[in-house]
Coordinates of C-alpha atoms in Angstrom, one line a residue:
M1171 CA 70.9 48.8 50.7
F1172 CA 68.6 45.7 50.2
R1173 CA 70.3 42.4 48.8
A1174 CA 68.7 40.5 45.9
S1175 CA 66.9 38.0 48.0
N1176 CA 65.3 40.7 50.1
R1177 CA 64.1 42.5 46.7
V1178 CA 62.6 39.3 45.4
L1179 CA 60.6 39.1 49.0
L1180 CA 59.6 42.6 48.7
R1181 CA 58.0 41.8 45.4
K1182 CA 56.1 38.8 46.5
L1183 CA 54.5 40.6 49.4
C1184 CA 53.6 43.5 47.2
E1185 CA 52.4 41.6 44.3
N1186 CA 48.6 42.3 45.4
S1187 CA 49.3 45.5 47.1
I1188 CA 48.0 48.8 45.7
F1189 CA 51.3 50.3 46.3
H1190 CA 53.0 47.5 43.8
K1191 CA 53.9 50.0 41.3
R1192 CA 55.3 52.5 43.4
W1193 CA 57.4 50.1 45.1
I1194 CA 58.7 48.7 41.6
A1195 CA 59.5 52.4 40.5
V1196 CA 61.5 53.1 44.0
W1197 CA 63.3 49.8 44.3
A1198 CA 64.0 48.8 40.7
P1199 CA 67.5 47.2 40.4
C1200 CA 70.2 49.9 39.2
N1201 CA 70.8 48.5 36.0
Q1202 CA 67.2 48.7 34.7
P1203 CA 65.9 52.3 33.8
Q1204 CA 63.7 53.6 36.5
K1205 CA 60.4 54.7 35.1
V1206 CA 57.7 56.5 37.1
V1207 CA 54.2 55.3 36.3
P1208 CA 51.8 58.2 36.0
G1209 CA 48.7 58.3 37.8
Y1210 CA 50.0 57.5 41.3
S1211 CA 50.3 60.1 43.9
S1212 CA 53.1 60.0 46.4
L1213 CA 53.2 57.5 49.1
W1214 CA 54.3 60.0 51.9
F1215 CA 52.5 63.1 50.5
K1216 CA 48.9 64.4 51.1
G1217 CA 46.5 66.9 50.2
S1218 CA 47.8 69.5 47.8
Y1219 CA 51.1 67.6 47.7
A1220 CA 49.3 64.6 46.1
N1221 CA 50.6 65.2 42.3
Q1222 CA 52.0 63.0 40.1
F1223 CA 55.8 62.6 39.6
P1224 CA 57.2 64.2 36.3
P1225 CA 60.3 63.3 34.8
L1226 CA 63.0 65.8 35.8
V1227 CA 64.8 65.6 32.7
N1228 CA 62.0 67.4 30.9
S1229 CA 60.9 71.0 30.9
L1230 CA 57.6 71.3 32.9
P1231 CA 54.5 71.9 30.5
G1232 CA 53.6 75.6 30.6
I1233 CA 56.5 77.0 32.3
R1234 CA 58.9 79.6 30.8
L1235 CA 62.3 80.1 32.0
P1236 CA 63.5 83.4 32.0
P1237 CA 66.6 84.1 29.9
C1238 CA 70.1 83.4 31.9
L1239 CA 72.1 86.1 33.2
P1240 CA 75.2 87.1 30.9
H1241 CA 78.3 85.7 31.7
Y1242 CA 79.6 89.2 32.7
L1243 CA 78.0 91.7 34.7
E1244 CA 79.3 95.4 34.5
R1245 CA 80.0 96.7 38.1
F1246 CA 78.4 99.8 39.2
P1247 CA 80.6 102.9 38.5
T1248 CA 82.4 105.0 41.2
R1249 CA 81.2 108.5 41.0
I1250 CA 83.6 111.1 42.3
T1251 CA 82.6 114.5 43.2
K1252 CA 84.9 117.2 44.6
L1253 CA 84.1 119.9 46.8
S1254 CA 85.3 123.5 46.4
N1255 CA 87.6 122.8 49.7
G1256 CA 89.1 119.9 47.9
L1257 CA 87.3 116.9 49.6
K1258 CA 86.3 114.1 47.7
I1259 CA 83.3 112.3 47.9
A1260 CA 83.1 108.5 46.0
S1261 CA 80.1 106.8 46.0
E1262 CA 79.4 103.3 44.5
D1263 CA 76.0 101.6 44.4
S1264 CA 75.8 98.0 45.8
P1265 CA 73.1 95.4 45.7
G1266 CA 71.6 94.1 49.2
P1267 CA 70.4 95.8 52.1
A1268 CA 73.8 97.0 53.9
A1269 CA 76.3 99.7 53.0
C1270 CA 79.5 101.1 54.2
V1271 CA 80.7 104.6 54.4
G1272 CA 84.3 105.3 55.5
L1273 CA 86.4 108.5 55.8
F1274 CA 90.1 108.6 54.8
V1275 CA 92.6 111.2 55.8
D1276 CA 96.1 111.6 53.7
S1277 CA 97.9 111.8 56.9
G1278 CA 100.0 109.3 58.9
S1279 CA 103.2 108.5 60.9
I1280 CA 105.4 110.3 58.2
Y1281 CA 104.3 113.4 59.6
E1282 CA 105.2 113.3 63.0
G1283 CA 107.8 115.0 64.6
E1284 CA 110.1 114.8 67.6
K1285 CA 107.4 116.0 70.2
S1286 CA 104.6 114.2 68.3
Q1287 CA 106.1 110.4 68.0
G1288 CA 103.2 108.0 68.4
V1289 CA 100.5 110.6 67.8
T1290 CA 99.1 108.7 65.0
H1291 CA 98.6 105.4 66.6
L1292 CA 97.1 107.3 69.6
L1293 CA 94.7 108.9 67.1
E1294 CA 93.8 105.3 66.1
R1295 CA 92.8 104.4 69.4
M1296 CA 91.0 107.3 70.4
S1297 CA 88.7 107.0 67.6
F1298 CA 84.8 106.8 68.4
K1299 CA 85.6 108.2 71.9
S1300 CA 83.8 110.9 73.4
T1301 CA 83.0 114.1 71.4
K1302 CA 81.3 117.4 72.0
N1303 CA 78.0 116.0 71.2
R1304 CA 78.2 112.6 72.8
N1305 CA 80.0 110.9 75.2
H1306 CA 81.6 107.4 74.7
C1307 CA 78.5 105.5 76.2
R1308 CA 76.1 107.1 73.9
I1309 CA 78.7 106.4 70.8
M1310 CA 78.3 103.0 71.3
H1311 CA 74.3 103.2 72.1
D1312 CA 74.2 104.9 68.8
I1313 CA 76.5 102.1 67.2
E1314 CA 74.6 99.2 68.6
A1315 CA 71.1 100.6 67.6
T1316 CA 72.0 100.6 64.2
G1317 CA 73.6 97.1 64.1
A1318 CA 76.9 98.5 62.8
N1319 CA 80.5 97.8 62.8
V1320 CA 83.1 100.5 63.2
G1321 CA 86.5 100.6 62.7
A1322 CA 89.6 102.7 62.3
S1323 CA 93.2 102.3 61.0
A1324 CA 96.3 104.4 60.9
S1325 CA 99.4 103.7 58.6
R1326 CA 102.9 105.5 57.5
E1327 CA 100.7 107.6 55.0
Q1328 CA 96.8 107.3 55.5
M1329 CA 94.1 106.9 58.2
A1330 CA 90.9 105.4 57.5
Y1331 CA 87.6 105.4 59.6
S1332 CA 84.6 103.2 58.2
Y1333 CA 81.0 102.7 59.5
D1334 CA 79.1 99.2 58.0
T1335 CA 75.6 98.9 58.6
I1336 CA 71.9 98.8 56.7
K1337 CA 71.3 101.5 54.3
T1338 CA 68.5 102.7 56.3
F1339 CA 70.5 104.1 58.9
L1340 CA 73.4 105.9 56.5
P1341 CA 72.5 109.5 57.5
E1342 CA 72.8 108.5 61.3
A1343 CA 76.2 107.0 60.1
V1344 CA 77.5 109.8 58.1
E1345 CA 76.6 112.0 61.1
L1346 CA 78.3 110.0 63.7
L1347 CA 81.4 109.4 61.5
V1348 CA 82.1 113.0 61.1
D1349 CA 81.0 113.9 64.6
C1350 CA 83.8 111.5 65.9
I1351 CA 86.4 112.7 63.6
R1352 CA 85.4 116.6 63.9
N1353 CA 84.8 117.1 67.4
P1354 CA 86.7 114.7 69.8
L1355 CA 87.2 115.9 73.1
F1356 CA 90.4 114.1 74.2
L1357 CA 89.5 113.5 77.6
D1358 CA 92.4 113.1 80.1
S1359 CA 90.4 109.9 81.5
E1360 CA 90.2 108.4 78.1
L1361 CA 93.5 109.6 76.8
K1362 CA 95.6 108.1 79.7
E1363 CA 93.7 104.7 79.2
Q1364 CA 94.7 104.5 75.8
V1365 CA 98.3 105.5 76.4
A1366 CA 98.6 102.9 78.8
K1367 CA 97.3 100.2 76.2
G1368 CA 99.6 101.6 73.9
K1369 CA 102.6 101.1 76.2
A1370 CA 101.4 97.7 76.7
E1371 CA 101.3 96.8 73.2
I1372 CA 104.7 98.2 72.6
E1373 CA 106.2 95.9 75.6
A1374 CA 104.2 93.1 73.9
M1375 CA 105.7 93.8 70.4
S1376 CA 109.1 93.2 72.3
S1377 CA 108.4 89.8 72.9
N1378 CA 107.1 89.2 69.1
P1379 CA 110.4 88.8 67.2
Q1380 CA 108.9 89.1 64.0
Q1381 CA 106.9 92.1 64.2
F1382 CA 109.3 93.6 66.4
L1383 CA 112.0 93.0 63.4
L1384 CA 109.6 94.5 61.1
E1385 CA 109.2 97.5 62.7
S1386 CA 113.1 97.9 63.2
L1387 CA 113.9 97.3 59.6
H1388 CA 111.6 100.4 59.0
L1389 CA 113.7 102.0 61.3
T1390 CA 117.1 100.9 60.0
G1391 CA 116.3 101.0 56.2
Y1392 CA 115.1 104.5 56.0
S1393 CA 116.6 107.8 56.9
E1394 CA 113.9 109.4 59.1
P1395 CA 115.3 112.0 61.0
L1396 CA 111.8 112.5 62.9
L1397 CA 111.4 115.8 60.6
N1398 CA 113.2 118.0 63.4
D1399 CA 113.6 120.8 60.6
L1400 CA 109.9 121.2 59.6
R1401 CA 107.8 124.2 61.1
S1402 CA 105.0 123.6 63.4
G1403 CA 101.6 123.1 61.7
Y1404 CA 100.5 121.1 59.2
P1405 CA 103.4 120.3 56.5
K1406 CA 102.3 121.3 52.9
V1407 CA 104.7 118.8 51.2
V1408 CA 105.1 115.3 52.0
P1409 CA 108.6 114.5 53.8
K1410 CA 110.9 112.9 52.0
T1411 CA 112.4 109.8 53.4
D1412 CA 115.6 108.3 51.6
Y1413 CA 116.2 104.6 51.9
V1414 CA 119.8 103.6 52.9
G1415 CA 119.6 100.2 54.1
G1416 CA 121.5 99.2 57.3
D1417 CA 122.0 96.5 60.0
F1418 CA 119.8 96.0 63.3
R1419 CA 120.7 93.6 65.8
H1420 CA 118.9 92.8 69.2
R1421 CA 120.6 90.3 71.4
V1422 CA 118.3 88.0 73.6
N1423 CA 119.1 84.9 75.6
S1424 CA 117.0 82.5 73.1
E1425 CA 117.2 79.3 71.8
K1426 CA 115.8 80.5 68.5
T1427 CA 117.2 83.1 66.3
H1428 CA 115.0 85.2 63.9
V1429 CA 116.5 87.0 60.9
S1430 CA 114.9 89.4 58.2
L1431 CA 116.5 90.3 55.2
A1432 CA 114.7 93.0 53.0
F1433 CA 115.5 95.7 50.2
E1434 CA 113.5 98.5 48.6
V1435 CA 110.5 98.3 46.4
P1436 CA 111.3 101.4 44.5
G1437 CA 108.0 103.5 43.4
G1438 CA 105.7 101.8 45.8
W1439 CA 101.9 102.0 44.8
H1440 CA 102.5 104.7 42.5
Q1441 CA 104.3 102.1 40.3
D1442 CA 100.7 99.7 40.1
K1443 CA 102.2 97.6 37.7
D1444 CA 105.3 96.8 39.9
A1445 CA 103.5 96.6 42.9
T1446 CA 101.0 94.0 41.4
A1447 CA 104.1 92.1 40.2
L1448 CA 105.3 92.0 43.9
T1449 CA 101.9 90.5 45.3
V1450 CA 102.5 87.8 42.7
L1451 CA 106.1 87.5 43.8
Q1452 CA 105.4 87.1 47.3
A1453 CA 102.7 84.5 46.6
L1454 CA 105.1 82.5 44.6
M1455 CA 107.7 82.5 47.2
G1456 CA 105.1 82.0 50.1
G1457 CA 106.5 79.8 53.1
G1458 CA 105.0 79.7 56.4
G1459 CA 105.7 77.8 59.5
S1460 CA 107.1 74.1 59.9
F1461 CA 103.9 73.2 61.7
S1462 CA 101.2 74.5 59.1
S1463 CA 98.2 72.1 58.8
G1464 CA 96.6 71.7 55.2
G1465 CA 94.2 73.5 53.6
P1466 CA 93.8 76.0 50.9
G1467 CA 95.8 79.2 50.9
K1468 CA 98.4 77.7 53.5
G1469 CA 101.2 78.1 50.9
M1470 CA 102.4 74.7 51.4
H1471 CA 103.1 74.4 47.8
S1472 CA 105.2 77.5 47.5
R1473 CA 108.8 77.9 46.7
L1474 CA 110.0 78.4 50.1
Y1475 CA 107.9 75.5 51.3
L1476 CA 108.8 73.2 49.3
R1477 CA 112.4 74.1 48.8
V1478 CA 113.0 75.1 52.4
L1479 CA 110.7 73.9 55.2
N1480 CA 110.2 70.4 53.8
K1481 CA 113.9 70.3 53.4
Y1482 CA 115.4 71.6 56.8
P1483 CA 113.8 70.5 59.8
E1484 CA 115.9 72.9 62.0
V1485 CA 113.9 75.7 60.3
E1486 CA 110.9 76.8 62.2
T1487 CA 109.5 79.4 59.8
F1488 CA 110.9 80.9 56.5
S1489 CA 108.6 83.3 55.0
A1490 CA 108.7 86.2 52.3
F1491 CA 107.0 89.4 53.2
S1492 CA 106.2 92.9 51.9
S1493 CA 105.3 96.4 53.1
V1494 CA 104.4 98.8 50.3
Y1495 CA 103.8 102.6 50.7
N1496 CA 103.2 105.3 48.2
D1497 CA 106.7 105.8 46.9
S1498 CA 108.7 103.1 48.5
G1499 CA 108.3 99.8 50.4
L1500 CA 110.0 96.6 51.6
F1501 CA 110.1 93.2 50.4
G1502 CA 112.5 90.3 51.8
I1503 CA 112.4 87.0 53.7
H1504 CA 111.9 86.1 57.5
L1505 CA 113.2 83.1 58.9
T1506 CA 113.2 81.5 62.5
T1507 CA 115.7 78.9 63.4
E1508 CA 117.8 77.2 65.9
S1509 CA 120.7 79.6 67.2
D1510 CA 123.3 77.3 65.8
F1511 CA 121.7 76.6 62.3
V1512 CA 121.4 80.2 61.7
E1513 CA 124.1 80.9 59.7
K1514 CA 123.0 78.2 57.4
A1515 CA 119.5 79.6 57.1
V1516 CA 120.7 82.7 56.0
E1517 CA 122.7 81.3 53.2
V1518 CA 119.5 79.5 52.3
A1519 CA 117.8 82.7 52.2
I1520 CA 120.0 84.5 50.0
D1521 CA 120.1 81.5 47.5
E1522 CA 116.4 81.9 47.6
L1523 CA 116.3 85.5 46.8
I1524 CA 118.9 85.2 43.9
A1525 CA 117.2 82.2 42.4
V1526 CA 114.0 84.1 41.5
A1527 CA 116.2 86.7 40.2
T1528 CA 117.9 84.1 37.8
P1529 CA 116.4 83.3 34.3
G1530 CA 115.2 79.8 34.1
Q1531 CA 115.0 79.1 38.0
V1532 CA 111.1 79.7 38.0
T1533 CA 108.7 77.7 36.2
E1534 CA 105.9 78.5 34.2
L1535 CA 103.6 76.5 36.6
E1536 CA 104.8 78.2 39.6
L1537 CA 104.1 81.5 38.2
Q1538 CA 100.7 80.5 36.9
R1539 CA 99.5 79.2 40.4
A1540 CA 100.7 82.5 41.9
K1541 CA 98.9 84.3 39.5
N1542 CA 95.9 82.6 40.0
S1543 CA 96.1 82.6 43.9
I1544 CA 96.4 86.4 43.5
K1545 CA 93.3 86.9 41.4
S1546 CA 91.3 84.6 43.5
A1547 CA 92.0 86.6 46.7
I1548 CA 91.4 90.0 44.9
L1549 CA 88.0 88.7 43.9
I1550 CA 87.3 87.4 47.3
N1551 CA 88.2 90.4 49.1
L1552 CA 86.0 92.4 46.9
E1553 CA 83.0 90.6 48.1
S1554 CA 83.3 92.3 51.7
R1555 CA 81.7 95.9 52.0
T1556 CA 84.4 97.1 54.4
I1557 CA 87.0 96.2 52.1
V1558 CA 85.3 97.6 48.9
T1559 CA 84.7 100.9 50.8
E1560 CA 88.6 100.7 51.8
D1561 CA 89.7 99.9 48.4
I1562 CA 87.7 103.3 47.3
G1563 CA 89.2 105.3 49.7
R1564 CA 92.6 104.5 49.6
Q1565 CA 93.0 104.4 45.9
I1566 CA 91.7 107.9 45.6
L1567 CA 94.3 109.2 48.1
T1568 CA 97.0 107.2 46.3
Y1569 CA 95.8 107.6 42.5
G1570 CA 93.3 110.6 42.6
C1571 CA 90.8 108.1 41.1
R1572 CA 89.5 104.4 41.4
K1573 CA 90.9 102.0 39.0
P1574 CA 88.6 99.0 38.0
V1575 CA 89.3 95.8 39.3
E1576 CA 89.8 94.5 35.9
H1577 CA 93.0 96.8 35.6
F1578 CA 94.7 94.7 38.4
L1579 CA 93.5 91.4 36.9
I1580 CA 94.9 92.3 33.4
A1581 CA 97.9 93.3 35.0
V1582 CA 98.3 90.2 36.9
D1583 CA 97.6 88.2 33.6
E1584 CA 100.2 89.8 31.7
L1585 CA 103.1 89.6 34.1
T1586 CA 105.5 87.3 32.6
L1587 CA 108.6 85.2 33.8
S1588 CA 110.8 88.0 32.3
D1589 CA 109.1 90.6 34.0
L1590 CA 109.4 88.9 37.3
G1591 CA 112.9 88.7 37.2
R1592 CA 113.4 92.3 36.0
L1593 CA 111.5 93.4 39.1
V1594 CA 113.3 90.9 41.6
H1595 CA 116.9 92.2 39.9
K1596 CA 115.6 95.8 40.7
I1597 CA 114.7 94.8 44.2
L1598 CA 118.0 93.1 45.1
S1599 CA 119.9 96.0 43.6
S1600 CA 119.1 98.2 46.4
P1601 CA 120.8 98.3 49.5
L1602 CA 120.4 95.3 51.9
T1603 CA 118.4 96.0 55.3
M1604 CA 119.0 93.4 57.8
G1605 CA 117.7 92.6 61.3
S1606 CA 118.3 89.8 63.8
W1607 CA 116.8 89.0 67.1
G1608 CA 118.1 86.3 69.6
D1609 CA 121.9 84.9 69.3
V1610 CA 123.0 87.7 67.2
D1611 CA 126.8 86.8 67.4
R1612 CA 126.0 83.7 65.1
V1613 CA 124.2 85.8 62.4
P1614 CA 126.5 86.4 59.4
S1615 CA 128.0 89.8 59.1
Y1616 CA 126.1 92.6 57.1
A1617 CA 129.0 93.0 54.5
S1618 CA 129.3 89.1 54.0
V1619 CA 125.6 88.9 53.3
S1620 CA 125.6 91.8 51.6
K1621 CA 128.5 91.1 49.1
H1622 CA 126.6 87.9 47.7
F1623 CA 123.7 90.3 46.1
H1624 CA 126.3 92.8 44.8
A1625 CA 128.1 89.9 43.2
A1626 CA 124.9 88.5 41.6
N1627 CA 124.2 91.9 40.2

């Protein structure tokens, strides 16, 4: 920045200069209008760029701008074709040079028997391994040659395989994807390698209390008798599991104790309105770790962060979680604290769960913030081709069709505090599932915790 004396000196030096008018235009004081004298070319540009400076506030002469895009553009429709064997093919056009193709199977760990425990996870790990037509190295070469990203995931009820690449290579992508799924060899060497890695994952999970407790909650909360009464072969009816609740405790010599309190979400994804409300509830309660850094999406303005983590320095983590399936699910709070504070921390968790079910305890501002957060997350996720492909496949397996994104956004917008309270009340009316890891002797008994929720209902 030039001082006033410097500007005066500059003007005196340039009074008889051919650049006088240009410098006045550039260095005019801020409190005076800055006008450009026509007929003078730029001091720095030469040749074809030596044009006059037109004012930017006026339209360019002789230039007609195209009409603006409308505020809303309709998404490309999802076309669904059903083959004679029952296979459904869903396709949706997308702009840009890339595309993603996926294959989704209505099968998962829920179909495992006593002799097939863990086979779903092993199938996930064996994806894109040697087939009758290609060895593993050839598959990797073909994937790299198309500049693709591939992936596989297995859950309780569904399996998904995806191939993301340039549209030019879609025929090759479909052929390779089908080959990997229909013609696997399951070579002994590849199986042994993946079994060893799977065992290492299980051992590593034992040292991750939060993940360990989440798995334990499912084993404790649902009566899964390992399907011993099922005949061999693919079952025609989806096995039924009943939610019963229960208590699981894993004693470990540790200064920290982890506790999870969970309840059933009846209806699961098939009750899509309640499932959508559940995602808002989780965002509203939020939570996280006591050492979370700032920034958008960290949940530092959620209820559990403001009301618990900011108030009790003894609490290390305190967050809401949910796992939703077709007909059921789990929702609850996971906490980590010093062992001598665990009893108080459990009381706080009980109070926070009961509070969101009590009329007047949640404000409209909190609800609106959570709703905005969920809508933002939905729209951001749908900018990913892989996520859109997965959304199409999983919706067709769950609902038999693909519901437009507006359906879920409207469900979020229409959610009221009364709706949220009714959902939480319904969830807390189910039996408690409780899991703990660490100094479990200091954790309150299952009966004493459960009675608080019975009294609230």
